[in-house]
mmCIF file of C-alpha atoms in Angstrom:
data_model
loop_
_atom_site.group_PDB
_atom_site.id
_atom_site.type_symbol
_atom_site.label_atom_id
_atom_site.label_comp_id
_atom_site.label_asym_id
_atom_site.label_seq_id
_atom_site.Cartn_x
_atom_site.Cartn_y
_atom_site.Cartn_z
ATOM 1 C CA UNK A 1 -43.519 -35.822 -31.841
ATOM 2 C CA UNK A 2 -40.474 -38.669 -31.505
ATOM 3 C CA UNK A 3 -41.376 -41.140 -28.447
ATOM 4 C CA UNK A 4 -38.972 -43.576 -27.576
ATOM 5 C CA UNK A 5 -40.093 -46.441 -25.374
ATOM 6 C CA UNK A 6 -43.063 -45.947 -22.666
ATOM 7 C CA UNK A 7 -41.375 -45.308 -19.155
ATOM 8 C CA UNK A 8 -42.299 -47.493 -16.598
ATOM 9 C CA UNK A 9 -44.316 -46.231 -13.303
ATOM 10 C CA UNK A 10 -45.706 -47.369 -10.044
ATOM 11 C CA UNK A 11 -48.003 -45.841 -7.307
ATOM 12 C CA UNK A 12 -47.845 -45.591 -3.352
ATOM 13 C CA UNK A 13 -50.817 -44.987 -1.328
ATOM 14 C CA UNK A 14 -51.580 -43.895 1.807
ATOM 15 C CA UNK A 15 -54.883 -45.347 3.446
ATOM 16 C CA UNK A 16 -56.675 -44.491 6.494
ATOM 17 C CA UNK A 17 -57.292 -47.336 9.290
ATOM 18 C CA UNK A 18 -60.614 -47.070 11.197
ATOM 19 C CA UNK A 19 -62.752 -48.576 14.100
ATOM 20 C CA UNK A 20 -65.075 -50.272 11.983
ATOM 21 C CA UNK A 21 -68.414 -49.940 13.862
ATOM 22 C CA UNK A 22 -67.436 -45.923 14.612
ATOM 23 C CA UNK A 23 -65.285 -45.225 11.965
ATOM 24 C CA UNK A 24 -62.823 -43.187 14.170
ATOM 25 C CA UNK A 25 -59.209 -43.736 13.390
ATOM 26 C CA UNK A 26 -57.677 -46.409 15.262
ATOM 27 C CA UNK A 27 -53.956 -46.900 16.287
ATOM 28 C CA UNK A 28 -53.474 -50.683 14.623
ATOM 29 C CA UNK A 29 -50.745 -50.084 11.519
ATOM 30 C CA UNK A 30 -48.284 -52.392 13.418
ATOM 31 C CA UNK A 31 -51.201 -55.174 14.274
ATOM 32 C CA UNK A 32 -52.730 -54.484 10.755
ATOM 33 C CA UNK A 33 -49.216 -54.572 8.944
ATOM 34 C CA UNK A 34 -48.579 -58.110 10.444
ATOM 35 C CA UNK A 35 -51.983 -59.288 9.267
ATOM 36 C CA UNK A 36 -51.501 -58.271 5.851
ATOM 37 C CA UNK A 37 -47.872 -59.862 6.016
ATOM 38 C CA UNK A 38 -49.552 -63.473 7.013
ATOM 39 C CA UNK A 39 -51.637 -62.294 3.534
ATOM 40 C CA UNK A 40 -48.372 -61.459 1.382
ATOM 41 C CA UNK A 41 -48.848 -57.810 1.408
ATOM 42 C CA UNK A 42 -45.881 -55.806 2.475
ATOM 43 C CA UNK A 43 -47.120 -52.430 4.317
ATOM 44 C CA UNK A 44 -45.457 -49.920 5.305
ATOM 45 C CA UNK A 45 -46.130 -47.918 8.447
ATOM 46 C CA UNK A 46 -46.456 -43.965 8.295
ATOM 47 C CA UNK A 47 -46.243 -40.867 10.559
ATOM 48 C CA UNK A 48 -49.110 -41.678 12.531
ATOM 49 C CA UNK A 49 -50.418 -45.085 13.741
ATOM 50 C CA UNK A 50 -53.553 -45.300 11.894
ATOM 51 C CA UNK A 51 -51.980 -44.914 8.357
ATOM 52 C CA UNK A 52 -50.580 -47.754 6.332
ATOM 53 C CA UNK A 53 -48.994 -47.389 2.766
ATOM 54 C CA UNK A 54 -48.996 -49.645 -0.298
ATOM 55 C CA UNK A 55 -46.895 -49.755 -3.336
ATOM 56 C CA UNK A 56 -46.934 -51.382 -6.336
ATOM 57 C CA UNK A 57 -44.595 -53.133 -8.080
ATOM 58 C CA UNK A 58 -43.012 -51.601 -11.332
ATOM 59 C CA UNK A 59 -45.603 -51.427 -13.629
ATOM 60 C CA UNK A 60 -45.754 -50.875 -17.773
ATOM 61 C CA UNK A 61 -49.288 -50.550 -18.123
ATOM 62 C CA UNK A 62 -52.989 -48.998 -17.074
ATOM 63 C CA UNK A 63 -54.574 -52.261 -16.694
ATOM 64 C CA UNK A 64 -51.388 -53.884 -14.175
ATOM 65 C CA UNK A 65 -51.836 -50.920 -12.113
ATOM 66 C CA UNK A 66 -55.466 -51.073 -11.987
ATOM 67 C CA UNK A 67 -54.948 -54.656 -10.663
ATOM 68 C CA UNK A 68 -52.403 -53.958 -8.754
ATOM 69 C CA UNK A 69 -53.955 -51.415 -6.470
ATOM 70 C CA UNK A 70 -57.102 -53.851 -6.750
ATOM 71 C CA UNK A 71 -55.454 -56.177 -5.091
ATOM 72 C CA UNK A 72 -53.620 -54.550 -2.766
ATOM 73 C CA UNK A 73 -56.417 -52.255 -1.344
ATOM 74 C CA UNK A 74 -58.563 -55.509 -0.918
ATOM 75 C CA UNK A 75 -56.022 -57.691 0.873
ATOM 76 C CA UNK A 76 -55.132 -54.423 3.460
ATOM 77 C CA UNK A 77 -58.928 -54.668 4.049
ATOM 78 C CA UNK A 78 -58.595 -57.964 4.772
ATOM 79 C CA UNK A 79 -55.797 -57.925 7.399
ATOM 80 C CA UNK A 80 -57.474 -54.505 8.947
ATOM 81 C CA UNK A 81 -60.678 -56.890 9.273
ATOM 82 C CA UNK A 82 -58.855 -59.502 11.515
ATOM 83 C CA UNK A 83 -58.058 -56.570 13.582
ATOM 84 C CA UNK A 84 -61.702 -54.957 13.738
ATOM 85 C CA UNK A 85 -60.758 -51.923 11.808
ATOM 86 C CA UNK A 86 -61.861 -50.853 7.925
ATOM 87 C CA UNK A 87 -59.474 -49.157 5.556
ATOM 88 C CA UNK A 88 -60.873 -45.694 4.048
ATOM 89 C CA UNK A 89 -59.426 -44.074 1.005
ATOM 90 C CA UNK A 90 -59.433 -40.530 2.370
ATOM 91 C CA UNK A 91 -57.119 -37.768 2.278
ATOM 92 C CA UNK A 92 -57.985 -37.015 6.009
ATOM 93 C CA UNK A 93 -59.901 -38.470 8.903
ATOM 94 C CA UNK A 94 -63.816 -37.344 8.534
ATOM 95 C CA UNK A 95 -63.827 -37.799 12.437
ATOM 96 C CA UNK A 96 -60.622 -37.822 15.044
ATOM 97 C CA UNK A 97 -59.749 -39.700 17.918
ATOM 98 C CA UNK A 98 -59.063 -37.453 21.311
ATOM 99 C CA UNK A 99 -55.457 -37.793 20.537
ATOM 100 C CA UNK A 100 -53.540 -38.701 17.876
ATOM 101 C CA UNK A 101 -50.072 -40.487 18.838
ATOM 102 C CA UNK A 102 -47.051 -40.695 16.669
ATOM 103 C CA UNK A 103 -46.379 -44.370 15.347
ATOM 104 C CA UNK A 104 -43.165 -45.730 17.388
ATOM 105 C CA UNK A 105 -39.805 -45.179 15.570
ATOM 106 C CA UNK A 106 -36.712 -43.330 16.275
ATOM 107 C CA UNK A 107 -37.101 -40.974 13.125
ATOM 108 C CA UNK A 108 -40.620 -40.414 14.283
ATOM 109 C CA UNK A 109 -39.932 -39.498 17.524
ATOM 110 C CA UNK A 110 -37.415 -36.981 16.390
ATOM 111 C CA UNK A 111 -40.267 -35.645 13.523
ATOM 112 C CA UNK A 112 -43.173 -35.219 16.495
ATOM 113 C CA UNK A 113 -40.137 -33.664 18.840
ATOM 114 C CA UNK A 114 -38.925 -31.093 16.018
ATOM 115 C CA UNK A 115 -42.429 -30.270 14.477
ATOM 116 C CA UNK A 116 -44.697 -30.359 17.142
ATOM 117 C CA UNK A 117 -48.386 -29.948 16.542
ATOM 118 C CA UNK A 118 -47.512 -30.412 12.681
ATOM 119 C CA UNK A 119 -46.691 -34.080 12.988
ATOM 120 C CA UNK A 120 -49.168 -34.672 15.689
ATOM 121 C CA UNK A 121 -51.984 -33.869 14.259
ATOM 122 C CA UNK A 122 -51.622 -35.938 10.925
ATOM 123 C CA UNK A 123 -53.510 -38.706 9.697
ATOM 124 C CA UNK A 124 -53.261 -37.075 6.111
ATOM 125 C CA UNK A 125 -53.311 -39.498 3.316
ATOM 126 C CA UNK A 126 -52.032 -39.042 0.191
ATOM 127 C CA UNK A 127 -51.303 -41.266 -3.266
ATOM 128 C CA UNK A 128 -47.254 -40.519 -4.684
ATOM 129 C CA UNK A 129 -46.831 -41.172 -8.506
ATOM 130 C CA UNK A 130 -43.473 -42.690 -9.459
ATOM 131 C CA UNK A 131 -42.161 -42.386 -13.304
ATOM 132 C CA UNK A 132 -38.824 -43.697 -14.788
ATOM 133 C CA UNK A 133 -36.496 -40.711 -15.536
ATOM 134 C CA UNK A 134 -33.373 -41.525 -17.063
ATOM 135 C CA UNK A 135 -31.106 -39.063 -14.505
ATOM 136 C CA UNK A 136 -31.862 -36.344 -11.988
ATOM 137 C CA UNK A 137 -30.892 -33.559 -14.606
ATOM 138 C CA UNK A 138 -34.147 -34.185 -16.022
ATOM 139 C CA UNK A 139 -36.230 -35.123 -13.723
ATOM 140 C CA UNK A 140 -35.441 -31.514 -12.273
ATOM 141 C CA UNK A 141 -35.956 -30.221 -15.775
ATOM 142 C CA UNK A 142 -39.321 -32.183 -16.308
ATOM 143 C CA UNK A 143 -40.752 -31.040 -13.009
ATOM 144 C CA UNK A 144 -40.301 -27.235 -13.788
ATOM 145 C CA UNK A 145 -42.565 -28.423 -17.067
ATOM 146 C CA UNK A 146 -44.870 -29.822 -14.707
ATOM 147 C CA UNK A 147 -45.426 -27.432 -12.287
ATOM 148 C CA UNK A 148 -48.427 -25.623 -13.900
ATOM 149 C CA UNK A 149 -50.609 -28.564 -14.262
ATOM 150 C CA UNK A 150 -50.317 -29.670 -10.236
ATOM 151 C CA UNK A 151 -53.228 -27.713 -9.692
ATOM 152 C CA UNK A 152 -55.381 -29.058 -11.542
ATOM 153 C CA UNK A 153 -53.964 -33.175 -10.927
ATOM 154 C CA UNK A 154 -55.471 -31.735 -6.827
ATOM 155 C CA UNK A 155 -58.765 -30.447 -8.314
ATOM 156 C CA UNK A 156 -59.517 -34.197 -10.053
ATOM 157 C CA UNK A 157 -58.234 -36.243 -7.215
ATOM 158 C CA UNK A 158 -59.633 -34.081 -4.255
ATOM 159 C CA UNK A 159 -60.893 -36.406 -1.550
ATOM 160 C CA UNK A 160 -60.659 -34.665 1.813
ATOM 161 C CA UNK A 161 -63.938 -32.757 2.214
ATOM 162 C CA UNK A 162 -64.701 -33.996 5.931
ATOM 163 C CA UNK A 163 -62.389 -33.399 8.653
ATOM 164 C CA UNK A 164 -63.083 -33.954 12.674
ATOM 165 C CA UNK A 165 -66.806 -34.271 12.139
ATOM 166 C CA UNK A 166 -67.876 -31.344 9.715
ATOM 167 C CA UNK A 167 -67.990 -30.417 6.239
ATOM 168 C CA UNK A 168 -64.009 -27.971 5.828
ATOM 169 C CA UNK A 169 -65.628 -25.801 3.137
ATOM 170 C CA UNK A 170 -62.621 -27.183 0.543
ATOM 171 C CA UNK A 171 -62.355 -30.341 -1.411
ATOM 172 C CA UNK A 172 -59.082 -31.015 -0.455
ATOM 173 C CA UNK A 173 -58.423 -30.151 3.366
ATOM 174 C CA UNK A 174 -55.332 -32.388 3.626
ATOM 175 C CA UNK A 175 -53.288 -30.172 1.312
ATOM 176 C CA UNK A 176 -54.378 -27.172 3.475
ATOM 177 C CA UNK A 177 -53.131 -29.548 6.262
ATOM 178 C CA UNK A 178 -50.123 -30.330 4.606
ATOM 179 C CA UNK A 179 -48.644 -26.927 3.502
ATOM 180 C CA UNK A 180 -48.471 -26.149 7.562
ATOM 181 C CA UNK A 181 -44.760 -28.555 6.687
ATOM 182 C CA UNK A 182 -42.086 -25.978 5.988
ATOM 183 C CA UNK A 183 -40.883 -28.374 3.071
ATOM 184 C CA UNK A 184 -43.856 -29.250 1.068
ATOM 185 C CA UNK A 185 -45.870 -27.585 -1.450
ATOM 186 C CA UNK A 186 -45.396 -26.101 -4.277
ATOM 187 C CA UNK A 187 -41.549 -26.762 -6.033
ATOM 188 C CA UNK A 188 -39.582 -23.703 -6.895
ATOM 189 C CA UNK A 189 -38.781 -23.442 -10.220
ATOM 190 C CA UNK A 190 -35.485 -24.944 -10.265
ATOM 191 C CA UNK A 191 -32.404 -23.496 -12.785
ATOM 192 C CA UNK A 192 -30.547 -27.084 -12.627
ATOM 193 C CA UNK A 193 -29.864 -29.880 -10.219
ATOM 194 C CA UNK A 194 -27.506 -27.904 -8.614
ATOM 195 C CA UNK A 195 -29.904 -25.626 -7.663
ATOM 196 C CA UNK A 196 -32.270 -28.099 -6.684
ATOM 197 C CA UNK A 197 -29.322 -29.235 -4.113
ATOM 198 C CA UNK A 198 -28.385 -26.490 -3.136
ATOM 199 C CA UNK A 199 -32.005 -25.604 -1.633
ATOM 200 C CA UNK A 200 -32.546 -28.848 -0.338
ATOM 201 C CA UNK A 201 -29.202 -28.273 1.599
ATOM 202 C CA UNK A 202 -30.980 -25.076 2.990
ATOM 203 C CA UNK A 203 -33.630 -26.741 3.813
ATOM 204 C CA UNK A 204 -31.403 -28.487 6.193
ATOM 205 C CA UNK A 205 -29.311 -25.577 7.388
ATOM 206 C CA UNK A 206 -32.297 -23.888 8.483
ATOM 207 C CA UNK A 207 -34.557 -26.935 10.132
ATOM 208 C CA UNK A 208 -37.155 -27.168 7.736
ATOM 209 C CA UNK A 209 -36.323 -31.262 7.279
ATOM 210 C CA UNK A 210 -33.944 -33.792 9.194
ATOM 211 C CA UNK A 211 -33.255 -36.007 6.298
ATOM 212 C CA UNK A 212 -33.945 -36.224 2.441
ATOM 213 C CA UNK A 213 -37.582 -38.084 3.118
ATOM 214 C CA UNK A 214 -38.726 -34.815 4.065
ATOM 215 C CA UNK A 215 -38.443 -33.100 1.009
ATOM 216 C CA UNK A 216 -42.097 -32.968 0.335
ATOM 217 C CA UNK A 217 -42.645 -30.859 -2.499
ATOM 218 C CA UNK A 218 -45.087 -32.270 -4.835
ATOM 219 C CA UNK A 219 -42.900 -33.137 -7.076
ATOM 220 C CA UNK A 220 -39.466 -34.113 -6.756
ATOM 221 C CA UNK A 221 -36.890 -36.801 -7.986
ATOM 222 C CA UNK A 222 -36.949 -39.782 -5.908
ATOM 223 C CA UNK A 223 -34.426 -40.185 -2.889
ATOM 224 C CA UNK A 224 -34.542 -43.845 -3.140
ATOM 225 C CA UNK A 225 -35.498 -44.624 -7.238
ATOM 226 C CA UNK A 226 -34.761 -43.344 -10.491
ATOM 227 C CA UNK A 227 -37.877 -42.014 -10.797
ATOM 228 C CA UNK A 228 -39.926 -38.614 -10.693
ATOM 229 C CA UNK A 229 -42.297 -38.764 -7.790
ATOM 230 C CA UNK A 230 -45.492 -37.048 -8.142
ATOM 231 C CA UNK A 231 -47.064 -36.496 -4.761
ATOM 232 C CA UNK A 232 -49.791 -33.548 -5.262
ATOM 233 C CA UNK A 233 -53.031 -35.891 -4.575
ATOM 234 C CA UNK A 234 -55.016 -37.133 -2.076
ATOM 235 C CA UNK A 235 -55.305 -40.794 -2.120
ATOM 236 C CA UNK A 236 -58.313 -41.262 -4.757
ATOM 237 C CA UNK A 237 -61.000 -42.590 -3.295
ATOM 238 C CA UNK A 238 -61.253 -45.688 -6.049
ATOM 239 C CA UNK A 239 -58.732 -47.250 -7.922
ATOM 240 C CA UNK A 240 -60.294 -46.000 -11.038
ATOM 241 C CA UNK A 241 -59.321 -42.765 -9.322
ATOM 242 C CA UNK A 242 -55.962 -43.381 -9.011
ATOM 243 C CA UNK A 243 -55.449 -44.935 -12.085
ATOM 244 C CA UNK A 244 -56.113 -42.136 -14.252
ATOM 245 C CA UNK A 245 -54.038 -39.896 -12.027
ATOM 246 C CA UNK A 246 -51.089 -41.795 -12.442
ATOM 247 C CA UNK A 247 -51.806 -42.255 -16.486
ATOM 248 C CA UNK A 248 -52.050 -38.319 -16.683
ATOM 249 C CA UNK A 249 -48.791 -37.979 -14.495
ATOM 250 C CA UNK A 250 -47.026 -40.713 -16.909
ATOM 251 C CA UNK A 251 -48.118 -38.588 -19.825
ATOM 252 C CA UNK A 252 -47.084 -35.187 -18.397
ATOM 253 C CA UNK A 253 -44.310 -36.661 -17.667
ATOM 254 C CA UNK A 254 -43.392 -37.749 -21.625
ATOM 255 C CA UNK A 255 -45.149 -34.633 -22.627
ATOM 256 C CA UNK A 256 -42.330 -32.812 -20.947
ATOM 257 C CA UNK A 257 -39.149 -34.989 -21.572
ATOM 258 C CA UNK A 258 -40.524 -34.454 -25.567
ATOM 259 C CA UNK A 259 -40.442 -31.011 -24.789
ATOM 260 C CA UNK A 260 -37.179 -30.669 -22.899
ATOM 261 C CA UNK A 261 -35.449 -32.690 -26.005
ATOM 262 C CA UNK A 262 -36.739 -30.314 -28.254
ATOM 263 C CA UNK A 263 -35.648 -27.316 -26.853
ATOM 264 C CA UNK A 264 -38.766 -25.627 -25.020
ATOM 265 C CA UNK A 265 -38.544 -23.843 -22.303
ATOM 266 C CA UNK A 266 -40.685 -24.661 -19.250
ATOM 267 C CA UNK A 267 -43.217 -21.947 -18.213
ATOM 268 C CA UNK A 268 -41.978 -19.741 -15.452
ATOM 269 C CA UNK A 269 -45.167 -19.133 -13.414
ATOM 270 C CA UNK A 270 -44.300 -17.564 -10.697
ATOM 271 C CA UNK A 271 -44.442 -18.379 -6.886
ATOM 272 C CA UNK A 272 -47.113 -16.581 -5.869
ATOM 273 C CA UNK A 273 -49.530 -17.908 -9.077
ATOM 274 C CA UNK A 274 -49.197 -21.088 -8.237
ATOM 275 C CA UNK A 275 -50.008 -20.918 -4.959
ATOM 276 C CA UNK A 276 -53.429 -19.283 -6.106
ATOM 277 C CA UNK A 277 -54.118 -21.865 -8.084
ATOM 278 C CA UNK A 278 -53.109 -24.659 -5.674
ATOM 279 C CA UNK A 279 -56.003 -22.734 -3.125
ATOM 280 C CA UNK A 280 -58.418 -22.776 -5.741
ATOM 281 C CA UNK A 281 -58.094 -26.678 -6.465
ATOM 282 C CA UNK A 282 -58.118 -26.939 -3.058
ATOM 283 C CA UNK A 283 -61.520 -25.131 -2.334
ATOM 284 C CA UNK A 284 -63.430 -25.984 -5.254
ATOM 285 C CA UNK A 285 -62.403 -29.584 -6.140
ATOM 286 C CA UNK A 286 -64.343 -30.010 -9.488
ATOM 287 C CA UNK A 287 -67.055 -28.200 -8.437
ATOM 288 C CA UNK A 288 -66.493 -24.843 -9.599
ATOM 289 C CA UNK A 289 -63.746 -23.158 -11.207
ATOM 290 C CA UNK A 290 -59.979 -23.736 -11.554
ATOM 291 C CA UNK A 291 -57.335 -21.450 -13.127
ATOM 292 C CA UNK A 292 -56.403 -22.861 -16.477
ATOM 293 C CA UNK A 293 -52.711 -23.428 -17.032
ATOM 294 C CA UNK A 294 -52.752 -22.539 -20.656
ATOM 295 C CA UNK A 295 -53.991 -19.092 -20.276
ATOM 296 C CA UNK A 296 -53.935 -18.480 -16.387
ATOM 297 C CA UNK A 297 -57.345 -16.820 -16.383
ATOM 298 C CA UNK A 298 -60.416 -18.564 -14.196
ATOM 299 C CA UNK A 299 -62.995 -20.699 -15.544
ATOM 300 C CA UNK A 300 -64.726 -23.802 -15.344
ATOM 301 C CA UNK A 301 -63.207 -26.517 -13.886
ATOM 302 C CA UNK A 302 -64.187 -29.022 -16.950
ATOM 303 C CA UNK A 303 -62.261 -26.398 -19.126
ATOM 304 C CA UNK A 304 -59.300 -26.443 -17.218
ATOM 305 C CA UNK A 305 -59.188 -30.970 -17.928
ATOM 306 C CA UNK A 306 -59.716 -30.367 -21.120
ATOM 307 C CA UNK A 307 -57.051 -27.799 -21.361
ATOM 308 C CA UNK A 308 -54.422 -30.974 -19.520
ATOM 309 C CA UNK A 309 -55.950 -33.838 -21.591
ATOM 310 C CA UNK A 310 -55.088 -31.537 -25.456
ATOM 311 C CA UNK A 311 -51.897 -30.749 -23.679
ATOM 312 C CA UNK A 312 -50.955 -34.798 -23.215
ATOM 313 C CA UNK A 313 -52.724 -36.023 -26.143
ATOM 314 C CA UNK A 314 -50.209 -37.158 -28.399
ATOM 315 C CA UNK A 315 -48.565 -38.964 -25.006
ATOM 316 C CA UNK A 316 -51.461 -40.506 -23.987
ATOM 317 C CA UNK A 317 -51.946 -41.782 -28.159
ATOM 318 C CA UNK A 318 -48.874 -43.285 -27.716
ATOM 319 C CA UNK A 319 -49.670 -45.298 -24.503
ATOM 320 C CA UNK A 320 -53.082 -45.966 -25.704
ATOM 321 C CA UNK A 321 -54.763 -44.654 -23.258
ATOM 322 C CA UNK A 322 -56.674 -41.088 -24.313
ATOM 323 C CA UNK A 323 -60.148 -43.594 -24.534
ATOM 324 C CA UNK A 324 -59.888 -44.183 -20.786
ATOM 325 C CA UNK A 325 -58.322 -40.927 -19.396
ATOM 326 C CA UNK A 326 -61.583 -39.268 -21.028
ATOM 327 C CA UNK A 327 -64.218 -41.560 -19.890
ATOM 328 C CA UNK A 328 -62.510 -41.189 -16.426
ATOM 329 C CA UNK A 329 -62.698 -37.157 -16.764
ATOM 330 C CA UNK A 330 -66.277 -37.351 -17.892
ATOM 331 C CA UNK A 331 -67.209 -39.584 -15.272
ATOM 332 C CA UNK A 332 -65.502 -37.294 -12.505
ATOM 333 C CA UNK A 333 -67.493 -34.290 -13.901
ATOM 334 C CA UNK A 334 -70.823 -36.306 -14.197
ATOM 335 C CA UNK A 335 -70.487 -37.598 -10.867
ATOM 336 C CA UNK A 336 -67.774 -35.809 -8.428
ATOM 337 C CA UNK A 337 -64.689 -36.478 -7.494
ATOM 338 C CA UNK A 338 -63.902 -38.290 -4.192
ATOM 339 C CA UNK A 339 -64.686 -34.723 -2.222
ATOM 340 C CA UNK A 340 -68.097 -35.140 -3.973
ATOM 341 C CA UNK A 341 -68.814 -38.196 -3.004
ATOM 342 C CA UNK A 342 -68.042 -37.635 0.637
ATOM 343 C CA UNK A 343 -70.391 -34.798 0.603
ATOM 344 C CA UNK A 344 -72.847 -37.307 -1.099
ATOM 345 C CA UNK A 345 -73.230 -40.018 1.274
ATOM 346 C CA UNK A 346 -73.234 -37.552 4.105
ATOM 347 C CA UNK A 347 -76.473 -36.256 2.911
ATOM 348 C CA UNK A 348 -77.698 -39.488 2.148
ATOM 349 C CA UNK A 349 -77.069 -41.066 5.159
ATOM 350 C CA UNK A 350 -77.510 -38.508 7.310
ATOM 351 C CA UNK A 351 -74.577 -38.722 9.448
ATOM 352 C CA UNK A 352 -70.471 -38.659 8.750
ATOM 353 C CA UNK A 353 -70.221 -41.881 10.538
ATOM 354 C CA UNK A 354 -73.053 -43.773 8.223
ATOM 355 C CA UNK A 355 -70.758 -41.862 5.719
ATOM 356 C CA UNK A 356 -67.557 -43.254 6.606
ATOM 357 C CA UNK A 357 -68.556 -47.007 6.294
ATOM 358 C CA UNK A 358 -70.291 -46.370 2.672
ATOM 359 C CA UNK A 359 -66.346 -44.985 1.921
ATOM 360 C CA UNK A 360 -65.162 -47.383 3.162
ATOM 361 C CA UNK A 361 -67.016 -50.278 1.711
ATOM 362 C CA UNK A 362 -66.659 -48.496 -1.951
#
């Protein structure tokens, strides 16, 4: 394989505020966000008032990321400290307030008023992958490459085992959550950009979203940069975690545009497979089984890694960084992924809420 220069990437992530002596969510993004601004870190608020969202700066390598987010986790801790809160790194809320208001903007207002229940009843966190793409032709061209290995990207990251006070049964209940959105999801398979547009103007003409930040497929190109935005995963519960996601989404990523310029097609799996394999991440996490991409057949969830890390191998020799995506992978498997862990402290502590400030000191 030809590489040309490593593209550049960054990472968003979605974090849960709450009370810090009952680890309910609490309604403090504005009063947090101001704290963290005295601090020097920008937040930005989200759908519902206990949610904040960091971003990192452009980034070229594994080891500025895993600083970045470092940083930027710690300081939001910080400023949610002043205001008698804790941040948690969950997907979803492990216990829920009686009600759940909609943070205070115009756009949100019009989201809760359109969408009901669906925007009320949010809270869900999740981590959004950007990589450089040179245009939007192929960025829509990558993604169809990348569509197959989504599932398993939810399986490793899964962090959203304990919603309103009981174990969901799933790994990753905030994707369950999240597919109620009539935008998000799985992407079609898109036959150009025009295509591509041409839904997403559907997707208006019908309702389904009131502007382009509602395009919430799991991956799409960026409305704002000239990237591809992965957005599949619940935030990881560790840094670690989210560090080798967005190293195996940077090397999918150059896997594909390698492919693309040498004339492969992408993989048309169909609608319907894909959604299979999304519920199976979803329910089993790491824990069990996940259908493998490369042969679309069930088996063990370590096979199916395996099956992603051969497929990005020469990528990630490239970047220099096959060493630490497998001692990541190994350590997932060893010990769980975030969904693992939840369940983990629950039974060692004996309650969610004893749970919930473990999380949230990790």
């Amino acid at each position: 394989m030809s590489w040309g220069s490593v593209p550049t990437f960054g990472v968003e992530e979605e974090l849960l505020l709450v009370d810090a002596n009952t680890g309910i969510p609490t309604m403090q993004n504005e009063a947090v966000a101001e704290h963290a601004r005295q601090l020097g870190l920008v937040l930005q608020l989200e759908l519902t008032p206990c949610q904040i969202e960091t971003s990192t700066e452009i980034l070229d390598t594994s080891e500025q990321l895993a600083q970045s987010l470092t940083t930027s986790r710690s300081t939001a801790a910080a400023a949610a400290g002043r205001a008698g809160a804790a941040v948690l790194a969950a997907g979803i809320p492990p216990l829920l307030p009686e009600q759940g208001p909609i943070t205070d903007t115009k756009r949100y207002r019009h989201i809760a008023a359109e969408y009901g229940i669906i925007a009320s009843e949010q809270g869900v966190c999740g981590a959004h992958v950007h990589t450089a793409i040179d245009d939007r032709e192929s960025a829509v061209e990558i993604s169809n490459h990348m569509r197959p290995w989504l599932p398993v990207l939810l399986a490793l990251t899964a962090n959203s085992a304990l919603y309103d006070g009981r174990d969901t049964g799933y790994a990753s209940w905030r994707s369950v959550l999240w597919s109620r959105w009539p935008s998000a999801g799985p992407p079609p398979f898109f036959e150009s950009v025009d295509h591509y547009d041409s839904l997403v103007r559907q997707l208006f003409d019908v309702g389904a979203i009131l502007d382009d930040k509602m395009v919430y497929w799991d991956i799409r190109p960026s409305m704002n940069f000239p990237t591809l935005e992965v957005r599949i995963s619940d935030v990881p519960a560790t840094t670690s975690d989210t560090v080798l996601l967005a190293v195996l989404v940077r090397a999918l990523v150059m896997t594909a545009s390698n492919a693309m310029h040498q004339g492969t097609l992408a993989p048309r799996v169909s609608d319907h497979a894909l959604r299979w394999a999304y519920w199976r991440a979803a329910r089993d996490g790491l824990s069990s089984s996940l259908i493998d991409p490369d042969s679309g057949c069930l088996g063990a969830a370590a096979s199916a890694l395996a099956s992603l890390v051969d497929y990005v191998s020469a990528a990630l020799a490239f970047t220099g960084e096959r060493d630490l995506v497998e001692c990541e992978i190994r350590r997932n498997i060893l010990h769980g992924n975030g969904a693992q862990r939840q369940r983990d402290a629950v039974e060692a502590s004996g309650t969610i809420a004893d749970a919930i400030a473990e999380m949230a000191e990790r």
